[in-house]
Amino acid sequence: MFFCQSSHFKIGSVAGYLAGVERIIYRRALAKPINNHFYNRIFLNKFITDFMAISRTTLEKSFEKLPKNVISNSKIKLIYNGVKKSDFLKSKADSNLRKEFNIKDDELLIANIGRLENQKAQQDLLYAVGVLKNEFTKFKVLIVGKGNRINEYKDIVNKLNLSDKVIFTGFRKDIPSILKQIDFVVHTALYEGCPWIVLETMAAGKPIVAVDIPSIDELVIDGETGYLSPRNRNELADNIFRMIKSKNKEEMGKKAKSIFEKNYTFELMINKIEDYFLS
């Protein structure tokens, strides 16, 4: 058996084939179409024995440009990502964000967590905050992560006079601790497979406001575990304000956690993968 990820599936599948490996499993995370190139069709049809997707969106998007018979349906398996439940069992946070960043007790904490790169589109959140601050002032937004767009985002913050609202934390290892302390997460990515941060937010029992894209709507139930928003700064600001004012944030978070525990734990993912390998 040979198990390969998206970026290695061509080399990996050939290596496995030449080595006489009985099963070559391609686990795809990227929710983007596989190009309809001759060599991609050959690899998928001749070398790959099993295709595993991490979300229904990933599965559908992957084959969007390919012929229907490029790989048999019997070779395809859907197994969602999973997060370790144990990481979110601590009763107290490991850090104190309010003390670290001088945040007042009466200010709501909103977080965006992810790489500061094109895919994650944090500029949409920043422009929404520019609208939101005219309606509500007692909040802080934590932009957690690092990446090549950091200077661009800092320029937007300066241009919109948001330096008193937005905090760039840089890369952090204490994500479970951060999630324990914030009120909710805002997710703005352009595309996703099955995003870890959404699963982690659910595991932490927190609601989420997310731009409505394929795959996110597989995880977030609009109006029940969070709010799904069009990619529009005014409507995103409205949905963030709606979450701020909601008296059901705790109930939303509890429902999200319940869904996580039934469907998206690391243990469940491993068991499904193990069963699949042994089938």
PDB file of C-alpha atoms in Angstrom:
ATOM      1  CA  MET A   1       0.000   0.000   0.000  1.00  0.00           C
ATOM      2  CA  PHE A   2       1.190   3.515  -0.867  1.00  0.00           C
ATOM      3  CA  PHE A   3      -0.594   6.616   0.471  1.00  0.00           C
ATOM      4  CA  CYS A   4       0.109   9.920  -1.298  1.00  0.00           C
ATOM      5  CA  GLN A   5      -1.093  13.513  -0.959  1.00  0.00           C
ATOM      6  CA  SER A   6      -2.064  15.992  -3.688  1.00  0.00           C
ATOM      7  CA  SER A   7       1.367  17.450  -4.445  1.00  0.00           C
ATOM      8  CA  HIS A   8       3.022  14.032  -4.684  1.00  0.00           C
ATOM      9  CA  PHE A   9       0.438  11.889  -6.391  1.00  0.00           C
ATOM     10  CA  LYS A  10       2.124  11.689  -9.811  1.00  0.00           C
ATOM     11  CA  ILE A  11       5.582  10.764  -8.534  1.00  0.00           C
ATOM     12  CA  GLY A  12       4.125   8.684  -5.735  1.00  0.00           C
ATOM     13  CA  SER A  13       1.771   6.719  -7.948  1.00  0.00           C
ATOM     14  CA  VAL A  14       4.522   5.854 -10.435  1.00  0.00           C
ATOM     15  CA  ALA A  15       6.930   4.906  -7.640  1.00  0.00           C
ATOM     16  CA  GLY A  16       4.294   2.699  -6.061  1.00  0.00           C
ATOM     17  CA  TYR A  17       3.436   1.094  -9.384  1.00  0.00           C
ATOM     18  CA  LEU A  18       7.077   0.345 -10.243  1.00  0.00           C
ATOM     19  CA  ALA A  19       7.601  -1.088  -6.760  1.00  0.00           C
ATOM     20  CA  GLY A  20       4.692  -3.450  -7.269  1.00  0.00           C
ATOM     21  CA  VAL A  21       2.536  -1.895  -4.543  1.00  0.00           C
ATOM     22  CA  GLU A  22      -0.924  -3.463  -4.550  1.00  0.00           C
ATOM     23  CA  ARG A  23      -2.898  -0.361  -3.506  1.00  0.00           C
ATOM     24  CA  ILE A  24      -1.958   3.231  -4.325  1.00  0.00           C
ATOM     25  CA  ILE A  25      -4.278   5.659  -2.521  1.00  0.00           C
ATOM     26  CA  TYR A  26      -4.455   9.307  -3.544  1.00  0.00           C
ATOM     27  CA  ARG A  27      -5.814  11.465  -0.704  1.00  0.00           C
ATOM     28  CA  ARG A  28      -6.859  14.831  -2.126  1.00  0.00           C
ATOM     29  CA  ALA A  29      -7.424  17.895   0.047  1.00  0.00           C
ATOM     30  CA  LEU A  30      -7.499  20.665  -2.558  1.00  0.00           C
ATOM     31  CA  ALA A  31     -11.016  21.658  -3.618  1.00  0.00           C
ATOM     32  CA  LYS A  32      -9.977  22.668  -7.128  1.00  0.00           C
ATOM     33  CA  PRO A  33     -10.339  20.858 -10.456  1.00  0.00           C
ATOM     34  CA  ILE A  34      -7.662  18.422 -11.564  1.00  0.00           C
ATOM     35  CA  ASN A  35      -6.559  19.629 -14.990  1.00  0.00           C
ATOM     36  CA  ASN A  36      -7.737  17.484 -17.876  1.00  0.00           C
ATOM     37  CA  HIS A  37      -4.227  16.706 -19.086  1.00  0.00           C
ATOM     38  CA  PHE A  38      -3.376  13.416 -20.734  1.00  0.00           C
ATOM     39  CA  TYR A  39      -0.857  12.483 -18.048  1.00  0.00           C
ATOM     40  CA  ASN A  40      -3.340  13.235 -15.232  1.00  0.00           C
ATOM     41  CA  ARG A  41      -5.875  10.909 -16.842  1.00  0.00           C
ATOM     42  CA  ILE A  42      -3.213   8.204 -17.181  1.00  0.00           C
ATOM     43  CA  PHE A  43      -2.099   8.510 -13.560  1.00  0.00           C
ATOM     44  CA  LEU A  44      -5.671   8.393 -12.250  1.00  0.00           C
ATOM     45  CA  ASN A  45      -6.838   5.601 -14.526  1.00  0.00           C
ATOM     46  CA  LYS A  46      -3.789   3.324 -14.626  1.00  0.00           C
ATOM     47  CA  PHE A  47      -1.778   3.904 -11.450  1.00  0.00           C
ATOM     48  CA  ILE A  48      -4.141   5.131  -8.722  1.00  0.00           C
ATOM     49  CA  THR A  49      -6.192   2.290  -7.237  1.00  0.00           C
ATOM     50  CA  ASP A  50      -8.131   4.409  -4.715  1.00  0.00           C
ATOM     51  CA  PHE A  51      -9.147   8.077  -4.517  1.00  0.00           C
ATOM     52  CA  MET A  52      -9.920   9.599  -1.112  1.00  0.00           C
ATOM     53  CA  ALA A  53     -11.457  13.093  -0.739  1.00  0.00           C
ATOM     54  CA  ILE A  54     -11.692  15.123   2.487  1.00  0.00           C
ATOM     55  CA  SER A  55     -15.028  16.773   1.638  1.00  0.00           C
ATOM     56  CA  ARG A  56     -17.860  16.440  -0.835  1.00  0.00           C
ATOM     57  CA  THR A  57     -16.774  19.718  -2.400  1.00  0.00           C
ATOM     58  CA  THR A  58     -13.242  18.384  -2.890  1.00  0.00           C
ATOM     59  CA  LEU A  59     -14.662  15.288  -4.512  1.00  0.00           C
ATOM     60  CA  GLU A  60     -16.951  17.176  -6.881  1.00  0.00           C
ATOM     61  CA  LYS A  61     -14.421  19.881  -7.763  1.00  0.00           C
ATOM     62  CA  SER A  62     -11.586  17.427  -8.383  1.00  0.00           C
ATOM     63  CA  PHE A  63     -13.364  15.711 -11.273  1.00  0.00           C
ATOM     64  CA  GLU A  64     -15.067  18.792 -12.686  1.00  0.00           C
ATOM     65  CA  LYS A  65     -12.841  18.978 -15.789  1.00  0.00           C
ATOM     66  CA  LEU A  66     -12.179  15.262 -16.224  1.00  0.00           C
ATOM     67  CA  PRO A  67     -14.069  12.621 -18.234  1.00  0.00           C
ATOM     68  CA  LYS A  68     -16.618  10.724 -16.158  1.00  0.00           C
ATOM     69  CA  ASN A  69     -14.918   7.377 -16.672  1.00  0.00           C
ATOM     70  CA  VAL A  70     -11.413   8.496 -15.678  1.00  0.00           C
ATOM     71  CA  ILE A  71     -11.743   6.622 -12.374  1.00  0.00           C
ATOM     72  CA  SER A  72     -14.353   4.133 -11.240  1.00  0.00           C
ATOM     73  CA  ASN A  73     -16.849   5.209  -8.572  1.00  0.00           C
ATOM     74  CA  SER A  74     -15.962   2.050  -6.668  1.00  0.00           C
ATOM     75  CA  LYS A  75     -12.458   3.459  -6.131  1.00  0.00           C
ATOM     76  CA  ILE A  76     -13.696   6.722  -4.572  1.00  0.00           C
ATOM     77  CA  LYS A  77     -14.076   7.300  -0.834  1.00  0.00           C
ATOM     78  CA  LEU A  78     -15.146  10.384   1.155  1.00  0.00           C
ATOM     79  CA  ILE A  79     -13.516  10.747   4.595  1.00  0.00           C
ATOM     80  CA  TYR A  80     -13.622  14.150   6.281  1.00  0.00           C
ATOM     81  CA  ASN A  81     -10.725  15.652   8.222  1.00  0.00           C
ATOM     82  CA  GLY A  82     -10.732  15.215  11.975  1.00  0.00           C
ATOM     83  CA  VAL A  83      -9.408  17.194  14.942  1.00  0.00           C
ATOM     84  CA  LYS A  84      -8.181  15.787  18.255  1.00  0.00           C
ATOM     85  CA  LYS A  85     -10.924  16.242  20.822  1.00  0.00           C
ATOM     86  CA  SER A  86      -8.367  16.047  23.645  1.00  0.00           C
ATOM     87  CA  ASP A  87      -6.784  19.347  22.536  1.00  0.00           C
ATOM     88  CA  PHE A  88      -9.959  21.165  23.575  1.00  0.00           C
ATOM     89  CA  LEU A  89     -10.686  19.548  26.939  1.00  0.00           C
ATOM     90  CA  LYS A  90      -8.719  21.927  29.172  1.00  0.00           C
ATOM     91  CA  SER A  91     -10.976  23.963  31.441  1.00  0.00           C
ATOM     92  CA  LYS A  92      -8.619  26.974  31.433  1.00  0.00           C
ATOM     93  CA  ALA A  93      -6.759  28.762  28.652  1.00  0.00           C
ATOM     94  CA  ASP A  94      -2.961  28.517  28.554  1.00  0.00           C
ATOM     95  CA  SER A  95      -2.596  32.216  27.769  1.00  0.00           C
ATOM     96  CA  ASN A  96      -4.329  35.487  28.631  1.00  0.00           C
ATOM     97  CA  LEU A  97      -5.088  37.357  25.419  1.00  0.00           C
ATOM     98  CA  ARG A  98      -6.713  40.317  27.121  1.00  0.00           C
ATOM     99  CA  LYS A  99      -3.665  40.910  29.270  1.00  0.00           C
ATOM    100  CA  GLU A 100      -1.200  40.217  26.445  1.00  0.00           C
ATOM    101  CA  PHE A 101      -2.838  42.667  24.025  1.00  0.00           C
ATOM    102  CA  ASN A 102      -4.374  45.103  26.528  1.00  0.00           C
ATOM    103  CA  ILE A 103      -7.971  44.283  25.628  1.00  0.00           C
ATOM    104  CA  LYS A 104     -10.742  45.542  27.908  1.00  0.00           C
ATOM    105  CA  ASP A 105     -13.069  43.081  29.606  1.00  0.00           C
ATOM    106  CA  ASP A 106     -16.158  44.579  27.955  1.00  0.00           C
ATOM    107  CA  GLU A 107     -14.752  44.257  24.417  1.00  0.00           C
ATOM    108  CA  LEU A 108     -15.845  41.272  22.333  1.00  0.00           C
ATOM    109  CA  LEU A 109     -13.059  39.159  20.873  1.00  0.00           C
ATOM    110  CA  ILE A 110     -13.365  38.136  17.236  1.00  0.00           C
ATOM    111  CA  ALA A 111     -10.700  36.010  15.556  1.00  0.00           C
ATOM    112  CA  ASN A 112      -9.594  35.084  12.072  1.00  0.00           C
ATOM    113  CA  ILE A 113      -7.057  32.267  12.128  1.00  0.00           C
ATOM    114  CA  GLY A 114      -5.054  31.154   9.108  1.00  0.00           C
ATOM    115  CA  ARG A 115      -2.204  31.900   6.734  1.00  0.00           C
ATOM    116  CA  LEU A 116      -2.081  35.503   5.541  1.00  0.00           C
ATOM    117  CA  GLU A 117      -2.162  34.505   1.886  1.00  0.00           C
ATOM    118  CA  ASN A 118      -4.427  35.001  -1.127  1.00  0.00           C
ATOM    119  CA  GLN A 119      -6.585  31.938  -0.444  1.00  0.00           C
ATOM    120  CA  LYS A 120      -7.645  33.118   3.013  1.00  0.00           C
ATOM    121  CA  ALA A 121      -8.750  36.598   1.839  1.00  0.00           C
ATOM    122  CA  GLN A 122      -8.498  38.379   5.195  1.00  0.00           C
ATOM    123  CA  GLN A 123      -8.892  41.704   3.393  1.00  0.00           C
ATOM    124  CA  ASP A 124     -12.623  40.950   3.202  1.00  0.00           C
ATOM    125  CA  LEU A 125     -12.775  40.885   6.986  1.00  0.00           C
ATOM    126  CA  LEU A 126     -10.748  44.090   7.314  1.00  0.00           C
ATOM    127  CA  TYR A 127     -13.052  45.999   4.967  1.00  0.00           C
ATOM    128  CA  ALA A 128     -16.080  44.595   6.818  1.00  0.00           C
ATOM    129  CA  VAL A 129     -14.579  45.817  10.102  1.00  0.00           C
ATOM    130  CA  GLY A 130     -14.277  49.245   8.492  1.00  0.00           C
ATOM    131  CA  VAL A 131     -18.050  49.176   8.018  1.00  0.00           C
ATOM    132  CA  LEU A 132     -18.796  47.543  11.369  1.00  0.00           C
ATOM    133  CA  LYS A 133     -16.979  50.124  13.490  1.00  0.00           C
ATOM    134  CA  ASN A 134     -19.609  52.699  12.497  1.00  0.00           C
ATOM    135  CA  GLU A 135     -22.292  50.560  14.170  1.00  0.00           C
ATOM    136  CA  PHE A 136     -20.441  49.058  17.121  1.00  0.00           C
ATOM    137  CA  THR A 137     -17.198  49.908  18.871  1.00  0.00           C
ATOM    138  CA  LYS A 138     -16.650  47.497  21.756  1.00  0.00           C
ATOM    139  CA  PHE A 139     -14.737  44.770  19.960  1.00  0.00           C
ATOM    140  CA  LYS A 140     -11.274  43.683  18.899  1.00  0.00           C
ATOM    141  CA  VAL A 141     -10.331  41.522  15.915  1.00  0.00           C
ATOM    142  CA  LEU A 142      -7.377  39.161  16.219  1.00  0.00           C
ATOM    143  CA  ILE A 143      -5.712  38.258  12.927  1.00  0.00           C
ATOM    144  CA  VAL A 144      -3.826  35.107  13.874  1.00  0.00           C
ATOM    145  CA  GLY A 145      -1.199  33.816  11.469  1.00  0.00           C
ATOM    146  CA  LYS A 146       1.663  34.842   9.241  1.00  0.00           C
ATOM    147  CA  GLY A 147       2.110  35.100   5.488  1.00  0.00           C
ATOM    148  CA  ASN A 148       3.152  37.138   2.496  1.00  0.00           C
ATOM    149  CA  ARG A 149       0.198  39.563   2.642  1.00  0.00           C
ATOM    150  CA  ILE A 150       0.927  40.903   6.117  1.00  0.00           C
ATOM    151  CA  ASN A 151       2.231  44.282   4.913  1.00  0.00           C
ATOM    152  CA  GLU A 152      -0.723  44.720   2.558  1.00  0.00           C
ATOM    153  CA  TYR A 153      -3.147  44.005   5.393  1.00  0.00           C
ATOM    154  CA  LYS A 154      -1.375  46.423   7.703  1.00  0.00           C
ATOM    155  CA  ASP A 155      -1.686  49.085   4.984  1.00  0.00           C
ATOM    156  CA  ILE A 156      -5.450  48.447   4.808  1.00  0.00           C
ATOM    157  CA  VAL A 157      -5.703  48.778   8.592  1.00  0.00           C
ATOM    158  CA  ASN A 158      -3.891  52.116   8.457  1.00  0.00           C
ATOM    159  CA  LYS A 159      -5.951  53.344   5.512  1.00  0.00           C
ATOM    160  CA  LEU A 160      -9.234  52.524   7.267  1.00  0.00           C
ATOM    161  CA  ASN A 161      -8.051  53.783  10.680  1.00  0.00           C
ATOM    162  CA  LEU A 162      -8.516  50.373  12.260  1.00  0.00           C
ATOM    163  CA  SER A 163      -5.363  50.237  14.362  1.00  0.00           C
ATOM    164  CA  ASP A 164      -7.482  50.434  17.523  1.00  0.00           C
ATOM    165  CA  LYS A 165      -9.636  47.505  16.356  1.00  0.00           C
ATOM    166  CA  VAL A 166      -7.321  45.025  14.630  1.00  0.00           C
ATOM    167  CA  ILE A 167      -4.457  43.137  16.261  1.00  0.00           C
ATOM    168  CA  PHE A 168      -1.974  41.069  14.256  1.00  0.00           C
ATOM    169  CA  THR A 169      -0.750  38.331  16.589  1.00  0.00           C
ATOM    170  CA  GLY A 170       1.635  36.602  14.199  1.00  0.00           C
ATOM    171  CA  PHE A 171       1.985  32.821  14.157  1.00  0.00           C
ATOM    172  CA  ARG A 172       0.638  31.118  17.277  1.00  0.00           C
ATOM    173  CA  LYS A 173       0.835  27.551  18.512  1.00  0.00           C
ATOM    174  CA  ASP A 174      -1.856  27.967  21.187  1.00  0.00           C
ATOM    175  CA  ILE A 175      -4.908  27.834  18.913  1.00  0.00           C
ATOM    176  CA  PRO A 176      -7.106  25.828  21.344  1.00  0.00           C
ATOM    177  CA  SER A 177      -6.306  28.377  24.060  1.00  0.00           C
ATOM    178  CA  ILE A 178      -7.118  31.280  21.726  1.00  0.00           C
ATOM    179  CA  LEU A 179     -10.423  29.711  20.696  1.00  0.00           C
ATOM    180  CA  LYS A 180     -11.374  29.232  24.336  1.00  0.00           C
ATOM    181  CA  GLN A 181     -11.036  32.986  24.953  1.00  0.00           C
ATOM    182  CA  ILE A 182     -12.679  34.497  21.880  1.00  0.00           C
ATOM    183  CA  ASP A 183     -16.401  35.004  21.260  1.00  0.00           C
ATOM    184  CA  PHE A 184     -16.525  33.791  17.669  1.00  0.00           C
ATOM    185  CA  VAL A 185     -14.488  33.251  14.506  1.00  0.00           C
ATOM    186  CA  VAL A 186     -14.827  34.936  11.118  1.00  0.00           C
ATOM    187  CA  HIS A 187     -13.687  32.854   8.139  1.00  0.00           C
ATOM    188  CA  THR A 188     -13.210  34.498   4.739  1.00  0.00           C
ATOM    189  CA  ALA A 189     -11.359  32.009   2.504  1.00  0.00           C
ATOM    190  CA  LEU A 190     -11.897  31.967  -1.257  1.00  0.00           C
ATOM    191  CA  TYR A 191     -11.903  28.166  -1.388  1.00  0.00           C
ATOM    192  CA  GLU A 192     -11.367  25.296   1.040  1.00  0.00           C
ATOM    193  CA  GLY A 193     -11.303  21.531   1.193  1.00  0.00           C
ATOM    194  CA  CYS A 194     -12.219  20.753   4.790  1.00  0.00           C
ATOM    195  CA  PRO A 195     -10.592  23.554   6.801  1.00  0.00           C
ATOM    196  CA  TRP A 196      -8.953  22.639  10.085  1.00  0.00           C
ATOM    197  CA  ILE A 197      -9.797  25.982  11.681  1.00  0.00           C
ATOM    198  CA  VAL A 198     -13.525  25.521  11.125  1.00  0.00           C
ATOM    199  CA  LEU A 199     -13.345  22.068  12.717  1.00  0.00           C
ATOM    200  CA  GLU A 200     -11.243  23.471  15.574  1.00  0.00           C
ATOM    201  CA  THR A 201     -13.772  26.258  16.110  1.00  0.00           C
ATOM    202  CA  MET A 202     -16.522  23.654  16.330  1.00  0.00           C
ATOM    203  CA  ALA A 203     -14.425  21.537  18.714  1.00  0.00           C
ATOM    204  CA  ALA A 204     -13.971  24.588  20.946  1.00  0.00           C
ATOM    205  CA  GLY A 205     -17.726  25.129  21.061  1.00  0.00           C
ATOM    206  CA  LYS A 206     -17.640  28.504  19.324  1.00  0.00           C
ATOM    207  CA  PRO A 207     -19.912  29.855  16.573  1.00  0.00           C
ATOM    208  CA  ILE A 208     -18.566  31.118  13.273  1.00  0.00           C
ATOM    209  CA  VAL A 209     -19.394  33.763  10.696  1.00  0.00           C
ATOM    210  CA  ALA A 210     -18.144  32.525   7.339  1.00  0.00           C
ATOM    211  CA  VAL A 211     -18.211  33.659   3.758  1.00  0.00           C
ATOM    212  CA  ASP A 212     -20.497  31.156   2.059  1.00  0.00           C
ATOM    213  CA  ILE A 213     -18.339  28.989  -0.193  1.00  0.00           C
ATOM    214  CA  PRO A 214     -18.592  25.308  -1.145  1.00  0.00           C
ATOM    215  CA  SER A 215     -17.263  23.042   1.646  1.00  0.00           C
ATOM    216  CA  ILE A 216     -17.954  25.615   4.366  1.00  0.00           C
ATOM    217  CA  ASP A 217     -21.662  24.976   3.911  1.00  0.00           C
ATOM    218  CA  GLU A 218     -20.939  21.294   4.594  1.00  0.00           C
ATOM    219  CA  LEU A 219     -19.727  22.232   8.082  1.00  0.00           C
ATOM    220  CA  VAL A 220     -21.567  25.407   9.143  1.00  0.00           C
ATOM    221  CA  ILE A 221     -25.358  25.325   9.473  1.00  0.00           C
ATOM    222  CA  ASP A 222     -26.617  28.830   8.773  1.00  0.00           C
ATOM    223  CA  GLY A 223     -28.562  30.202  11.717  1.00  0.00           C
ATOM    224  CA  GLU A 224     -27.797  27.168  13.908  1.00  0.00           C
ATOM    225  CA  THR A 225     -24.015  26.913  14.334  1.00  0.00           C
ATOM    226  CA  GLY A 226     -23.135  30.249  12.766  1.00  0.00           C
ATOM    227  CA  TYR A 227     -23.980  32.589   9.928  1.00  0.00           C
ATOM    228  CA  LEU A 228     -23.095  32.201   6.257  1.00  0.00           C
ATOM    229  CA  SER A 229     -22.516  35.452   4.417  1.00  0.00           C
ATOM    230  CA  PRO A 230     -22.147  36.542   0.788  1.00  0.00           C
ATOM    231  CA  ARG A 231     -18.702  37.844  -0.160  1.00  0.00           C
ATOM    232  CA  ASN A 232     -19.667  41.473   0.255  1.00  0.00           C
ATOM    233  CA  ARG A 233     -18.147  43.762   2.874  1.00  0.00           C
ATOM    234  CA  ASN A 234     -21.477  45.302   3.872  1.00  0.00           C
ATOM    235  CA  GLU A 235     -23.288  41.981   4.198  1.00  0.00           C
ATOM    236  CA  LEU A 236     -20.324  40.416   5.985  1.00  0.00           C
ATOM    237  CA  ALA A 237     -20.322  43.363   8.397  1.00  0.00           C
ATOM    238  CA  ASP A 238     -24.075  42.860   8.900  1.00  0.00           C
ATOM    239  CA  ASN A 239     -23.582  39.186   9.724  1.00  0.00           C
ATOM    240  CA  ILE A 240     -20.738  39.937  12.132  1.00  0.00           C
ATOM    241  CA  PHE A 241     -22.939  42.544  13.838  1.00  0.00           C
ATOM    242  CA  ARG A 242     -25.769  40.020  13.886  1.00  0.00           C
ATOM    243  CA  MET A 243     -23.500  37.554  15.702  1.00  0.00           C
ATOM    244  CA  ILE A 244     -22.308  40.244  18.107  1.00  0.00           C
ATOM    245  CA  LYS A 245     -25.904  41.034  19.064  1.00  0.00           C
ATOM    246  CA  SER A 246     -27.096  37.415  19.108  1.00  0.00           C
ATOM    247  CA  LYS A 247     -28.138  35.993  22.468  1.00  0.00           C
ATOM    248  CA  ASN A 248     -27.692  32.493  21.049  1.00  0.00           C
ATOM    249  CA  LYS A 249     -23.910  32.462  20.571  1.00  0.00           C
ATOM    250  CA  GLU A 250     -23.426  29.922  23.346  1.00  0.00           C
ATOM    251  CA  GLU A 251     -26.201  27.669  22.024  1.00  0.00           C
ATOM    252  CA  MET A 252     -24.752  27.880  18.512  1.00  0.00           C
ATOM    253  CA  GLY A 253     -21.342  26.909  19.852  1.00  0.00           C
ATOM    254  CA  LYS A 254     -22.775  23.960  21.775  1.00  0.00           C
ATOM    255  CA  LYS A 255     -24.558  22.667  18.696  1.00  0.00           C
ATOM    256  CA  ALA A 256     -21.376  23.060  16.626  1.00  0.00           C
ATOM    257  CA  LYS A 257     -19.449  21.079  19.247  1.00  0.00           C
ATOM    258  CA  SER A 258     -22.079  18.340  19.263  1.00  0.00           C
ATOM    259  CA  ILE A 259     -21.866  18.024  15.473  1.00  0.00           C
ATOM    260  CA  PHE A 260     -18.070  17.943  15.694  1.00  0.00           C
ATOM    261  CA  GLU A 261     -18.086  15.164  18.291  1.00  0.00           C
ATOM    262  CA  LYS A 262     -20.382  13.023  16.146  1.00  0.00           C
ATOM    263  CA  ASN A 263     -18.654  13.548  12.808  1.00  0.00           C
ATOM    264  CA  TYR A 264     -15.235  15.228  12.809  1.00  0.00           C
ATOM    265  CA  THR A 265     -13.007  13.910  15.578  1.00  0.00           C
ATOM    266  CA  PHE A 266      -9.475  12.773  14.787  1.00  0.00           C
ATOM    267  CA  GLU A 267     -10.275   9.350  16.229  1.00  0.00           C
ATOM    268  CA  LEU A 268     -13.252   8.920  13.907  1.00  0.00           C
ATOM    269  CA  MET A 269     -11.164   9.986  10.894  1.00  0.00           C
ATOM    270  CA  ILE A 270      -8.386   7.508  11.765  1.00  0.00           C
ATOM    271  CA  ASN A 271     -10.869   4.674  12.295  1.00  0.00           C
ATOM    272  CA  LYS A 272     -12.482   5.328   8.915  1.00  0.00           C
ATOM    273  CA  ILE A 273      -9.112   5.515   7.156  1.00  0.00           C
ATOM    274  CA  GLU A 274      -7.964   2.329   8.889  1.00  0.00           C
ATOM    275  CA  ASP A 275     -11.142   0.495   7.893  1.00  0.00           C
ATOM    276  CA  TYR A 276     -10.700   1.741   4.341  1.00  0.00           C
ATOM    277  CA  PHE A 277      -7.075   0.588   4.209  1.00  0.00           C
ATOM    278  CA  LEU A 278      -8.029  -2.865   5.475  1.00  0.00           C
ATOM    279  CA  SER A 279     -11.029  -3.283   3.195  1.00  0.00           C
TER     280      SER A 279
END
